[in-house]
mmCIF file of C-alpha atoms in Angstrom:
data_model
loop_
_atom_site.group_PDB
_atom_site.id
_atom_site.type_symbol
_atom_site.label_atom_id
_atom_site.label_comp_id
_atom_site.label_asym_id
_atom_site.label_seq_id
_atom_site.Cartn_x
_atom_site.Cartn_y
_atom_site.Cartn_z
ATOM 1 C CA ASP A 255 161.719 121.354 -110.602
ATOM 2 C CA ALA A 256 158.344 122.933 -110.069
ATOM 3 C CA GLY A 257 158.334 126.681 -110.041
ATOM 4 C CA VAL A 258 156.166 128.994 -107.987
ATOM 5 C CA ILE A 259 152.599 127.787 -108.221
ATOM 6 C CA GLN A 260 149.681 130.178 -107.930
ATOM 7 C CA SER A 261 145.968 129.580 -107.922
ATOM 8 C CA PRO A 262 143.528 130.467 -109.240
ATOM 9 C CA ARG A 263 144.877 131.654 -112.561
ATOM 10 C CA HIS A 264 141.768 133.726 -113.139
ATOM 11 C CA GLU A 265 139.115 134.892 -110.722
ATOM 12 C CA VAL A 266 136.012 136.898 -111.474
ATOM 13 C CA THR A 267 133.951 137.984 -108.527
ATOM 14 C CA GLU A 268 131.443 140.586 -107.507
ATOM 15 C CA MET A 269 132.122 143.572 -105.352
ATOM 16 C CA GLY A 270 131.893 142.748 -101.686
ATOM 17 C CA GLN A 271 132.917 139.131 -102.031
ATOM 18 C CA GLU A 272 135.918 137.608 -100.336
ATOM 19 C CA VAL A 273 138.819 136.627 -102.555
ATOM 20 C CA THR A 274 141.625 134.276 -101.581
ATOM 21 C CA LEU A 275 144.711 133.862 -103.722
ATOM 22 C CA ARG A 276 147.112 131.031 -103.051
ATOM 23 C CA CYS A 277 150.795 130.488 -103.567
ATOM 24 C CA LYS A 278 153.238 127.629 -103.214
ATOM 25 C CA PRO A 279 156.843 128.836 -103.325
ATOM 26 C CA ILE A 280 159.791 126.909 -104.673
ATOM 27 C CA SER A 281 160.944 124.312 -102.190
ATOM 28 C CA GLY A 282 163.921 125.546 -100.209
ATOM 29 C CA HIS A 283 163.250 129.215 -100.798
ATOM 30 C CA ASN A 284 162.838 131.118 -97.565
ATOM 31 C CA SER A 285 161.450 134.412 -98.835
ATOM 32 C CA LEU A 286 158.059 134.970 -100.395
ATOM 33 C CA PHE A 287 156.664 138.088 -102.004
ATOM 34 C CA TRP A 288 153.245 139.265 -103.132
ATOM 35 C CA TYR A 289 153.156 141.828 -105.944
ATOM 36 C CA ARG A 290 150.242 143.517 -107.644
ATOM 37 C CA GLN A 291 150.418 144.618 -111.274
ATOM 38 C CA THR A 292 148.155 147.223 -112.842
ATOM 39 C CA MET A 293 148.499 149.360 -115.937
ATOM 40 C CA MET A 294 148.472 152.537 -113.911
ATOM 41 C CA ARG A 295 150.817 151.633 -111.091
ATOM 42 C CA GLY A 296 152.951 148.894 -112.564
ATOM 43 C CA LEU A 297 154.366 146.263 -110.204
ATOM 44 C CA GLU A 298 153.877 147.080 -106.555
ATOM 45 C CA LEU A 299 155.221 145.053 -103.673
ATOM 46 C CA LEU A 300 152.412 144.368 -101.245
ATOM 47 C CA ILE A 301 154.131 142.277 -98.605
ATOM 48 C CA TYR A 302 157.009 139.895 -98.163
ATOM 49 C CA PHE A 303 157.844 137.123 -95.749
ATOM 50 C CA ASN A 304 161.122 135.689 -94.605
ATOM 51 C CA ASN A 305 161.055 132.284 -92.940
ATOM 52 C CA ASN A 306 157.247 132.560 -92.794
ATOM 53 C CA VAL A 307 157.372 135.833 -90.867
ATOM 54 C CA PRO A 308 155.977 139.015 -92.433
ATOM 55 C CA ILE A 309 158.853 141.460 -92.746
ATOM 56 C CA ASP A 310 157.387 144.391 -94.619
ATOM 57 C CA ASP A 311 153.684 144.925 -95.258
ATOM 58 C CA SER A 312 153.919 148.628 -95.968
ATOM 59 C CA GLY A 313 152.637 148.049 -99.493
ATOM 60 C CA MET A 314 149.363 146.495 -98.385
ATOM 61 C CA PRO A 315 146.835 149.078 -99.556
ATOM 62 C CA GLU A 316 144.305 148.858 -96.747
ATOM 63 C CA ASP A 317 142.852 146.713 -94.042
ATOM 64 C CA ARG A 318 140.807 144.818 -96.584
ATOM 65 C CA PHE A 319 144.008 143.078 -97.608
ATOM 66 C CA SER A 320 145.658 140.428 -95.485
ATOM 67 C CA ALA A 321 148.355 137.827 -96.111
ATOM 68 C CA LYS A 322 149.436 134.771 -94.248
ATOM 69 C CA MET A 323 152.174 132.209 -94.502
ATOM 70 C CA PRO A 324 151.318 129.369 -92.140
ATOM 71 C CA ASN A 325 154.251 127.249 -93.312
ATOM 72 C CA ALA A 326 157.182 127.304 -95.685
ATOM 73 C CA SER A 327 155.224 125.867 -98.589
ATOM 74 C CA PHE A 328 152.036 127.911 -98.606
ATOM 75 C CA SER A 329 150.853 131.492 -98.523
ATOM 76 C CA THR A 330 147.542 133.242 -99.047
ATOM 77 C CA LEU A 331 146.538 136.760 -99.958
ATOM 78 C CA LYS A 332 142.992 137.610 -98.967
ATOM 79 C CA ILE A 333 140.850 140.551 -99.941
ATOM 80 C CA GLN A 334 137.682 141.095 -97.942
ATOM 81 C CA PRO A 335 135.525 142.789 -99.067
ATOM 82 C CA SER A 336 136.720 143.100 -102.640
ATOM 83 C CA GLU A 337 136.219 146.256 -104.703
ATOM 84 C CA PRO A 338 136.449 146.944 -108.451
ATOM 85 C CA ARG A 339 139.694 148.878 -107.945
ATOM 86 C CA ASP A 340 141.298 145.678 -106.679
ATOM 87 C CA SER A 341 141.157 144.286 -110.201
ATOM 88 C CA ALA A 342 144.744 143.457 -111.146
ATOM 89 C CA VAL A 343 147.184 140.625 -111.677
ATOM 90 C CA TYR A 344 148.605 139.398 -108.413
ATOM 91 C CA PHE A 345 151.990 137.746 -108.526
ATOM 92 C CA CYS A 346 153.666 135.581 -105.964
ATOM 93 C CA ALA A 347 157.442 135.212 -106.056
ATOM 94 C CA SER A 348 159.994 133.406 -103.964
ATOM 95 C CA SER A 349 163.729 133.626 -103.451
ATOM 96 C CA LEU A 350 166.566 132.209 -101.427
ATOM 97 C CA GLY A 351 166.534 135.426 -99.457
ATOM 98 C CA THR A 352 169.667 137.254 -98.484
ATOM 99 C CA GLY A 353 171.368 133.914 -98.336
ATOM 100 C CA GLY A 354 171.322 133.941 -102.105
ATOM 101 C CA LEU A 355 174.031 135.846 -103.915
ATOM 102 C CA THR A 356 171.765 138.271 -105.669
ATOM 103 C CA GLY A 357 168.293 137.518 -104.347
ATOM 104 C CA GLU A 358 166.829 136.640 -107.717
ATOM 105 C CA LEU A 359 163.060 136.409 -107.557
ATOM 106 C CA PHE A 360 161.247 133.521 -109.204
ATOM 107 C CA PHE A 361 157.708 134.430 -110.159
ATOM 108 C CA GLY A 362 154.538 132.456 -110.525
ATOM 109 C CA GLU A 363 152.238 132.910 -113.489
ATOM 110 C CA GLY A 364 150.037 135.323 -111.608
ATOM 111 C CA SER A 365 146.371 135.397 -110.656
ATOM 112 C CA ARG A 366 144.224 137.742 -112.688
ATOM 113 C CA LEU A 367 141.477 139.158 -110.491
ATOM 114 C CA THR A 368 138.449 140.931 -111.887
ATOM 115 C CA VAL A 369 136.013 142.470 -109.452
ATOM 116 C CA LEU A 370 132.722 143.497 -111.024
ATOM 117 C CA ALA B 176 163.203 155.512 -101.170
ATOM 118 C CA GLN B 177 164.708 154.007 -104.253
ATOM 119 C CA THR B 178 163.012 154.694 -107.555
ATOM 120 C CA VAL B 179 163.427 153.121 -110.967
ATOM 121 C CA THR B 180 162.523 155.010 -114.134
ATOM 122 C CA GLN B 181 162.000 153.580 -117.576
ATOM 123 C CA SER B 182 161.408 156.474 -119.905
ATOM 124 C CA GLN B 183 160.335 154.465 -122.946
ATOM 125 C CA PRO B 184 156.804 153.074 -122.566
ATOM 126 C CA GLU B 185 156.961 151.375 -125.952
ATOM 127 C CA MET B 186 159.601 150.472 -128.504
ATOM 128 C CA SER B 187 159.765 148.456 -131.660
ATOM 129 C CA VAL B 188 162.598 146.884 -133.610
ATOM 130 C CA GLN B 189 162.981 144.854 -136.749
ATOM 131 C CA GLU B 190 163.940 141.236 -136.441
ATOM 132 C CA ALA B 191 167.729 140.707 -136.383
ATOM 133 C CA GLU B 192 168.421 144.318 -135.431
ATOM 134 C CA THR B 193 169.702 145.703 -132.141
ATOM 135 C CA VAL B 194 167.641 147.644 -129.630
ATOM 136 C CA THR B 195 168.515 149.367 -126.360
ATOM 137 C CA LEU B 196 166.085 149.858 -123.498
ATOM 138 C CA SER B 197 166.801 152.599 -120.981
ATOM 139 C CA CYS B 198 166.625 152.539 -117.207
ATOM 140 C CA THR B 199 167.722 154.991 -114.568
ATOM 141 C CA TYR B 200 167.508 154.622 -110.827
ATOM 142 C CA ASP B 201 167.898 156.746 -107.777
ATOM 143 C CA THR B 202 169.693 155.609 -104.654
ATOM 144 C CA SER B 203 172.155 156.880 -102.115
ATOM 145 C CA GLU B 204 173.466 153.389 -101.420
ATOM 146 C CA SER B 205 176.661 151.962 -102.853
ATOM 147 C CA ASN B 206 175.814 148.286 -102.496
ATOM 148 C CA TYR B 207 172.936 147.153 -104.668
ATOM 149 C CA TYR B 208 171.855 144.894 -107.497
ATOM 150 C CA LEU B 209 170.110 145.619 -110.765
ATOM 151 C CA PHE B 210 167.969 143.330 -112.866
ATOM 152 C CA TRP B 211 166.132 143.159 -116.135
ATOM 153 C CA TYR B 212 163.017 140.987 -116.192
ATOM 154 C CA LYS B 213 161.031 139.966 -119.230
ATOM 155 C CA GLN B 214 157.266 139.472 -119.169
ATOM 156 C CA PRO B 215 155.984 137.823 -122.351
ATOM 157 C CA PRO B 216 152.276 137.635 -123.181
ATOM 158 C CA SER B 217 152.105 134.471 -121.115
ATOM 159 C CA ARG B 218 152.500 136.865 -118.172
ATOM 160 C CA GLN B 219 155.225 135.065 -116.207
ATOM 161 C CA MET B 220 158.172 137.226 -115.212
ATOM 162 C CA ILE B 221 161.526 135.808 -116.273
ATOM 163 C CA LEU B 222 164.947 137.078 -115.259
ATOM 164 C CA VAL B 223 166.974 138.203 -118.259
ATOM 165 C CA ILE B 224 170.149 139.533 -116.713
ATOM 166 C CA ARG B 225 171.535 140.828 -113.420
ATOM 167 C CA GLN B 226 174.315 143.213 -112.437
ATOM 168 C CA GLU B 227 176.062 143.675 -109.107
ATOM 169 C CA ALA B 228 176.877 147.318 -108.451
ATOM 170 C CA TYR B 229 180.357 146.504 -107.169
ATOM 171 C CA LYS B 230 181.293 144.912 -110.484
ATOM 172 C CA GLN B 231 182.598 147.290 -113.109
ATOM 173 C CA GLN B 232 182.303 144.806 -115.914
ATOM 174 C CA ASN B 233 178.981 144.887 -117.724
ATOM 175 C CA ALA B 234 176.960 141.684 -117.512
ATOM 176 C CA THR B 235 176.284 139.680 -120.650
ATOM 177 C CA GLU B 236 173.933 136.773 -121.284
ATOM 178 C CA ASN B 237 174.059 135.574 -124.878
ATOM 179 C CA ARG B 238 172.272 138.233 -126.971
ATOM 180 C CA PHE B 239 171.520 140.367 -123.913
ATOM 181 C CA SER B 240 173.985 142.799 -122.418
ATOM 182 C CA VAL B 241 173.840 145.803 -120.159
ATOM 183 C CA ASN B 242 175.525 149.166 -120.103
ATOM 184 C CA PHE B 243 175.942 149.922 -116.417
ATOM 185 C CA GLN B 244 176.973 153.497 -115.692
ATOM 186 C CA LYS B 245 177.173 153.698 -111.921
ATOM 187 C CA ALA B 246 177.970 157.393 -111.663
ATOM 188 C CA ALA B 247 175.088 158.265 -113.931
ATOM 189 C CA LYS B 248 172.836 155.684 -112.242
ATOM 190 C CA SER B 249 171.970 154.244 -115.589
ATOM 191 C CA PHE B 250 171.369 150.606 -116.466
ATOM 192 C CA SER B 251 170.363 150.040 -120.077
ATOM 193 C CA LEU B 252 169.634 146.707 -121.731
ATOM 194 C CA LYS B 253 170.883 145.931 -125.219
ATOM 195 C CA ILE B 254 169.278 143.135 -127.197
ATOM 196 C CA SER B 255 171.286 142.058 -130.214
ATOM 197 C CA ASP B 256 169.954 140.075 -133.163
ATOM 198 C CA SER B 257 166.370 140.611 -131.972
ATOM 199 C CA GLN B 258 164.038 137.677 -132.357
ATOM 200 C CA LEU B 259 160.269 137.512 -132.543
ATOM 201 C CA GLY B 260 160.286 135.739 -129.183
ATOM 202 C CA ASP B 261 161.822 138.817 -127.587
ATOM 203 C CA THR B 262 158.473 140.574 -127.909
ATOM 204 C CA ALA B 263 157.495 141.282 -124.308
ATOM 205 C CA MET B 264 157.346 143.824 -121.532
ATOM 206 C CA TYR B 265 160.759 144.474 -120.039
ATOM 207 C CA PHE B 266 161.116 145.645 -116.477
ATOM 208 C CA CYS B 267 164.166 147.136 -114.850
ATOM 209 C CA ALA B 268 164.460 146.403 -111.132
ATOM 210 C CA PHE B 269 166.607 147.485 -108.202
ATOM 211 C CA ARG B 270 167.481 145.741 -104.975
ATOM 212 C CA GLN B 271 169.463 147.320 -102.205
ATOM 213 C CA GLY B 272 172.182 145.149 -100.723
ATOM 214 C CA GLY B 273 170.997 143.442 -97.559
ATOM 215 C CA SER B 274 167.370 144.053 -98.450
ATOM 216 C CA GLU B 275 164.896 141.612 -99.916
ATOM 217 C CA LYS B 276 162.760 144.201 -101.657
ATOM 218 C CA LEU B 277 162.840 144.462 -105.430
ATOM 219 C CA VAL B 278 161.636 147.788 -106.815
ATOM 220 C CA PHE B 279 160.456 147.757 -110.412
ATOM 221 C CA GLY B 280 160.191 150.373 -113.094
ATOM 222 C CA LYS B 281 156.954 150.809 -115.030
ATOM 223 C CA GLY B 282 158.226 148.718 -117.925
ATOM 224 C CA THR B 283 158.906 149.073 -121.645
ATOM 225 C CA LYS B 284 156.777 147.221 -124.141
ATOM 226 C CA LEU B 285 159.034 145.880 -126.870
ATOM 227 C CA THR B 286 157.682 144.631 -130.163
ATOM 228 C CA VAL B 287 159.931 142.779 -132.586
ATOM 229 C CA ASN B 288 158.600 143.040 -136.119
ATOM 230 C CA PRO B 289 159.258 140.419 -138.796
#
């Protein structure tokens, strides 16, 4: 079975540019999560969806960040305009949601973003 | 808000030896789940072991076991017979029952030396 698929794997862009990260969750999973990983702050939950509906976006740092989930098999995380402090690895994860016994998260390989 | 603390930023162990990684958490809830995730250099997060708070028995998965002390809010990971492939970042994580959110600690970088 295919796992969580993220693209791009690496992105280098200049400050002020728009960045779009993409995620395809595991088929049948109804919850999707976006995490950001930095050395300083570790793994931070940005936003999560349940059945394509955003449930908690309290971790989204500012209005420059937005996330969408137009259907059960696709989500995007957009940063516009990007800034150097946005440089991080962005992970997408999916789970069976509270329907699963323990809500194990399955992670993608991450998208490493570098903003110059 | 729940917090997860891993007090050991880095650890090392010799191949075939045993190592224990520490994790403490803070919650006022009684129903929750605890996890250890491994992040090798390839970057992908992989679940190592999970523990339900209502279970008194410590979880075990092959060479990996936990010491779950509910009263002390402690959840340590023991790796027996360490292998070079165990070299990775290890993250402790907490999920409140009924919630989807997984809260992670800052991680412990484990190096297994030959």
